[in-house]
Coordinates of C-alpha atoms in Angstrom, one line a residue:
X1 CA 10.2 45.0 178.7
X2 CA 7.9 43.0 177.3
X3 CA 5.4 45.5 176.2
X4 CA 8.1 47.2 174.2
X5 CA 6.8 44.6 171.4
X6 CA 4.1 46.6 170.7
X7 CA 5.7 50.1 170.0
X8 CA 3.4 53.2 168.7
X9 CA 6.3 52.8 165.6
X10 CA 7.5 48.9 165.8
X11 CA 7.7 49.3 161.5
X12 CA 9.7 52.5 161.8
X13 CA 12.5 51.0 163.7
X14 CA 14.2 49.3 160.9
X15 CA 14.3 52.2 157.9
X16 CA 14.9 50.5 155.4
X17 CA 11.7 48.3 155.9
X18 CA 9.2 50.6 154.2
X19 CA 11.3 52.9 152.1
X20 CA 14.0 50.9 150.8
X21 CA 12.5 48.3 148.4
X22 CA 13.3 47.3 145.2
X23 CA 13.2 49.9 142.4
X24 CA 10.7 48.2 140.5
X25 CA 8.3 47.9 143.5
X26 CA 5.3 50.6 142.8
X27 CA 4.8 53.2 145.6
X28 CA 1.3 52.2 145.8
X29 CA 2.2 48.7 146.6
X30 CA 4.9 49.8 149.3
X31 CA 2.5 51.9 150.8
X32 CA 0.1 48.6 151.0
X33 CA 2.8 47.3 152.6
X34 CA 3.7 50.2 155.1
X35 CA 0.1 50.1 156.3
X36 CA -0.1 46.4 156.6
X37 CA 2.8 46.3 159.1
X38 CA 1.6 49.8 160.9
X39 CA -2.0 47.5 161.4
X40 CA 0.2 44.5 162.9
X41 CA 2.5 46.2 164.9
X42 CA 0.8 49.4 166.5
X43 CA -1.9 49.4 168.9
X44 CA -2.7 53.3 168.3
X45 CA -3.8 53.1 164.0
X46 CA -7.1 51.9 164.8
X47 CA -7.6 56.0 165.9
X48 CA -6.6 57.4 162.9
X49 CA -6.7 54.2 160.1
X50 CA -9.5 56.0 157.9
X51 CA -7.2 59.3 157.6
X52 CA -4.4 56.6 157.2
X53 CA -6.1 54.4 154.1
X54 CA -7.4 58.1 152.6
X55 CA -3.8 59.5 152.3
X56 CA -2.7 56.0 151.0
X57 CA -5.4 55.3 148.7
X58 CA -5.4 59.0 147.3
X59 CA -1.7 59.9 147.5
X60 CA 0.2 56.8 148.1
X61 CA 3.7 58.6 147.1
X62 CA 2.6 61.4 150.0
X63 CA 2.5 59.0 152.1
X64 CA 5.6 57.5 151.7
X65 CA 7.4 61.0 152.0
X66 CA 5.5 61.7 155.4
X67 CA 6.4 58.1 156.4
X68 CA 10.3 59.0 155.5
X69 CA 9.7 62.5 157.5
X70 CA 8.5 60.9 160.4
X71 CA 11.8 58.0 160.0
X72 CA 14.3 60.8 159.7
X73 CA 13.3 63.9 161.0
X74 CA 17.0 64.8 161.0
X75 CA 18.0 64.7 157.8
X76 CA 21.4 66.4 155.9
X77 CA 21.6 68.0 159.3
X78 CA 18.2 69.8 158.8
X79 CA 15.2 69.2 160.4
X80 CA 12.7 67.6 158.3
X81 CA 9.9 69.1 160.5
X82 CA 8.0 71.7 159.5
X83 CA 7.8 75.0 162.1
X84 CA 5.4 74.7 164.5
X85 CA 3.5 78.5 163.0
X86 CA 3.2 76.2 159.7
X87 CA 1.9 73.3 161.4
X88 CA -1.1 75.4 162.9
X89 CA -1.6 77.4 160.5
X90 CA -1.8 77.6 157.0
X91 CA 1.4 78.2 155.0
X92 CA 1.2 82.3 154.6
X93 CA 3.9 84.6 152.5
X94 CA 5.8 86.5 155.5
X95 CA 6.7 89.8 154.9
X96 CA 10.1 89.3 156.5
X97 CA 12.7 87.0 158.7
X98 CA 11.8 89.0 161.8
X99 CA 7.7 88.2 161.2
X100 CA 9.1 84.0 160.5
X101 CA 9.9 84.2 163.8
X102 CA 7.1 82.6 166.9
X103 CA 6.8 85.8 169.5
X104 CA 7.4 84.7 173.2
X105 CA 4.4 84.5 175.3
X106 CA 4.1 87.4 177.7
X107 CA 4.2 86.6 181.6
X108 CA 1.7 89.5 181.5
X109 CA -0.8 87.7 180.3
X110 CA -1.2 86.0 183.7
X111 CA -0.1 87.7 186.4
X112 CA 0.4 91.8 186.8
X113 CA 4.3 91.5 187.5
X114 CA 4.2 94.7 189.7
X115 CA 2.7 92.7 192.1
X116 CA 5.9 90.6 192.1
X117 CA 8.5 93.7 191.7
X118 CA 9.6 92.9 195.7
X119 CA 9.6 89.4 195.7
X120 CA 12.2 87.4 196.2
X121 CA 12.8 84.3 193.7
X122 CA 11.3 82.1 196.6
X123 CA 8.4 84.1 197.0
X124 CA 7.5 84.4 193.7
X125 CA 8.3 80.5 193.4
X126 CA 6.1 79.9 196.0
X127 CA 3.2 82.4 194.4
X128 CA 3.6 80.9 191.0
X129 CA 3.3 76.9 192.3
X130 CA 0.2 78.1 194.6
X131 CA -1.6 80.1 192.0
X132 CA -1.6 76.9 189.9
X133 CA -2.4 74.5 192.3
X134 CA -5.9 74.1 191.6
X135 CA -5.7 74.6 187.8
X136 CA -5.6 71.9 185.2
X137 CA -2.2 73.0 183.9
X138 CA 1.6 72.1 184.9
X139 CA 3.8 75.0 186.8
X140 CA 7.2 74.5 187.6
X141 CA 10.3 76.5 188.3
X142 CA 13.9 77.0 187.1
X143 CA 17.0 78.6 187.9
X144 CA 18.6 80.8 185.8
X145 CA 21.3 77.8 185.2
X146 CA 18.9 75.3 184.6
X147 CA 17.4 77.8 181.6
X148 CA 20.4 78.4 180.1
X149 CA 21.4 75.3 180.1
X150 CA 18.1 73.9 178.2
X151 CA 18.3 76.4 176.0
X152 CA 21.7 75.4 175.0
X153 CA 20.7 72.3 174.2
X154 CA 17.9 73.6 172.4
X155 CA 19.8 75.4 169.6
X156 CA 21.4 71.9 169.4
X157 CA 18.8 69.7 169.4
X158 CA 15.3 71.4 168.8
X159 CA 13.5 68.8 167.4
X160 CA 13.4 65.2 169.4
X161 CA 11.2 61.8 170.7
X162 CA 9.9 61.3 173.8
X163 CA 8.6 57.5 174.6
X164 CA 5.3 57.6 176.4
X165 CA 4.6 55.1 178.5
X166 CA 1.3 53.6 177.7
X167 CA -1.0 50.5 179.2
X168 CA -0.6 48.8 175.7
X169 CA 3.5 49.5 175.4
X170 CA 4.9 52.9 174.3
X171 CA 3.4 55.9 172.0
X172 CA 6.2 58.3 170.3
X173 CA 5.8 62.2 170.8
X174 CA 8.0 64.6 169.0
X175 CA 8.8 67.9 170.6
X176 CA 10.1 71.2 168.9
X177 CA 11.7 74.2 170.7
X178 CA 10.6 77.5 169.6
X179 CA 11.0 80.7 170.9
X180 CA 10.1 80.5 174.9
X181 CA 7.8 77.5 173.9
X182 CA 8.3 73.5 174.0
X183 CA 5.7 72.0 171.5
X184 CA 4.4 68.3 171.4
X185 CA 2.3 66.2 169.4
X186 CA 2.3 62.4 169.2
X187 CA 4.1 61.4 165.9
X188 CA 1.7 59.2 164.3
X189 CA -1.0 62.4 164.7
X190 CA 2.0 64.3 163.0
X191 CA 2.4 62.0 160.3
X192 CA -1.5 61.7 159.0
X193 CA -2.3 65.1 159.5
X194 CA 1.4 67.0 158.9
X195 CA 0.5 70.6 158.9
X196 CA -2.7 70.2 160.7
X197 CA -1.3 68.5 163.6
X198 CA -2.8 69.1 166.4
X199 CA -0.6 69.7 170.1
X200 CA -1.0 67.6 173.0
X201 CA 1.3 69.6 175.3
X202 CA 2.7 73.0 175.0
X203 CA 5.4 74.0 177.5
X204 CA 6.1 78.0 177.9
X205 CA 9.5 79.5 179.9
X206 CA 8.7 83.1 180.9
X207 CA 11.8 84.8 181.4
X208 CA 10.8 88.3 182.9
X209 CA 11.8 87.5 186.2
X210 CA 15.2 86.3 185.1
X211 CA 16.9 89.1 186.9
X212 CA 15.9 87.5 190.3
X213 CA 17.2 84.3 189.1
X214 CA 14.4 82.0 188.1
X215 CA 12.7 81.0 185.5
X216 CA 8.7 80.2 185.4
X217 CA 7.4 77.6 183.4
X218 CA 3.7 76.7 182.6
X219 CA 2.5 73.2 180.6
X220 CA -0.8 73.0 179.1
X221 CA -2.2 70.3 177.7
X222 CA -5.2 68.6 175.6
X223 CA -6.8 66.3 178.5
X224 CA -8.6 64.8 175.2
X225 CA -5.3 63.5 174.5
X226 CA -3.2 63.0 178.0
X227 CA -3.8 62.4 181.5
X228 CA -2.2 64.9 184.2
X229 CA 0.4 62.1 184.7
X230 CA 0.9 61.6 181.2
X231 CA 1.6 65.3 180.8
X232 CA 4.0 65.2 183.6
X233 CA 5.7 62.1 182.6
X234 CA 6.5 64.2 179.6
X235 CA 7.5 67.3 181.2
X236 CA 9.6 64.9 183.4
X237 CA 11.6 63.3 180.5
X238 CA 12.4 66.5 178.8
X239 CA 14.3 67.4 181.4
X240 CA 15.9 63.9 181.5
X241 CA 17.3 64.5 178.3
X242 CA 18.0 68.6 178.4
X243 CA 18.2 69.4 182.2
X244 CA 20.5 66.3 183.1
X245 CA 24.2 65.6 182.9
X246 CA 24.0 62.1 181.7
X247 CA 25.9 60.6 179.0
X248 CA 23.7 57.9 177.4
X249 CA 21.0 60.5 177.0
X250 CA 23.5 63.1 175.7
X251 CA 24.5 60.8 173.0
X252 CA 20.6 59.8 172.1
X253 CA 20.1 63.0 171.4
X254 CA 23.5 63.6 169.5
X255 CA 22.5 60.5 167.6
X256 CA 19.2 61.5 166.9
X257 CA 20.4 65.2 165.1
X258 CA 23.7 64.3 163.6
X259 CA 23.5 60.5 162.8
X260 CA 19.9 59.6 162.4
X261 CA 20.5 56.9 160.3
X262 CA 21.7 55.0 163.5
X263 CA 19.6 56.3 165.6
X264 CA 17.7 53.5 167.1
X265 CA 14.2 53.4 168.9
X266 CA 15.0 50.6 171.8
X267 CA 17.7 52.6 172.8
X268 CA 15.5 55.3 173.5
X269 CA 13.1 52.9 175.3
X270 CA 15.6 51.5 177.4
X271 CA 16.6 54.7 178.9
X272 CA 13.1 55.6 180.3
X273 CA 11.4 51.8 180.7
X274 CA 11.6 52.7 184.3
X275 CA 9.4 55.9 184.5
X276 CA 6.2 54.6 185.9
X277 CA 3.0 56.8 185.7
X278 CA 1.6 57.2 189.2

């Protein structure tokens, strides 16, 4: 695909192009060089190049190590990511494990779920899909299977990239499972602004209906940031990759957590160059 020339993360795809110079090279100068190739090779750094050159120019070893986060974000067999709660928030001492943890969102805080006690899993498909029609969010159903098996593959693989498909080539998102809750944020916005990264698409699985075997899913996302069909598109290729019994995405994401060093970005482009947004 001839756009695939331009990818969000063209300098990325080699690691050792950025991170592995010679001993004697000074950070500052590799981080000249990092952002010199992220000018020539990425049609999104024009959006965030003054954060860029203010991280580089004040801390250029800082920026190196996000640089090498956003490379490997599997690393030692450890994500490299930071928690979602930290990346919101600021870092606060926890009292406990138990208060570490994100709480699942509450179906309750939508719909009164007495009023659903006597549906079937149709019906309350079918009231769940109409209630969202006209709102500026993503609905979408599950069975009971298809939950368990993307939580599965969760607990495997909770952090990943998705390619977006973009007018000017492809833009990188990462996503990170937690609790009932599917975050994203485009990579390069996760690399400048790390713990202040802002979400483009949060996915939430409530489960209270479980019994009647479905699952309900909602998507919200910032329309500063995506289109409806660009929100969809990545809705669409999560499931591609955790829903789907397919063996070359299997082993992308299998690459991606335990061998990241041979993970490779074009392999990941080839297996969705054929999503069109519509």
């Amino acid at each position: 695909m001839a756009c695939a020339r331009n990818l969000l993360f063209r300098v990325f795809l080699n690691n050792s192009v950025s991170l592995s110079r010679t001993i004697t090279m000074s950070a500052t100068r590799r981080a000249e060089e990092a952002i010199e190739k992220l000018k020539e090779g990425n049609p999104y750094y024009s959006k965030y190049a003054s954060k860029i050159a203010q991280l580089q120019q004040t801390s250029a070893e800082e920026f190196l190590d996000r640089v090498e986060r956003v490379v490997n974000p599997i690393k030692d067999g450890q994500s490299q990511a930071r928690t979602y709660s930290e990346l919101l928030n600021p870092k606060q001492k926890l009292q406990s494990q138990e208060d570490a943890e994100l709480p699942h969102k509450k179906l309750t805080d939508i719909m009164k779920l007495e009023l659903i006690a006597d549906k079937s899993a149709e019906e309350v498909s079918q009231i769940w899909l109409e209630y969202h029609k006209t709102k500026e969010v993503l609905a979408a159903t599950l069975s009971t299977s298809q939950y368990e098996t993307l939580m599965t593959r969760a607990k495997e693989h909770p952090v990943f990239l998705l390619p977006l498909p973009r007018s000017e080539g492809f833009e990188f998102v990462m996503l990170q499972f937690a609790a009932n809750t599917v975050h994203f944020t485009p990579l390069l916005a996760y690399q400048v602004h790390q713990e202040n990264a802002p979400e483009c698409l949060t996915l939430v699985h409530y489960t209270e209906v479980e019994d009647k075997g479905v699952v309900l899913m909602r998507g919200e996302y910032d329309t500063k940031v995506l289109t409806a069909q660009e929100a969809q598109c990545l809705a669409n290729e999560l499931q591609m990759f955790y829903l789907k019994p397919d063996e070359g995405k299997l082993s992308l994401l299998e690459t991606f957590t335990r061998k990241p060093d041979e993970f490779k970005h074009m392999d990941l482009i080839k297996e969705v160059e054929n999503i069109q947004l519509v």
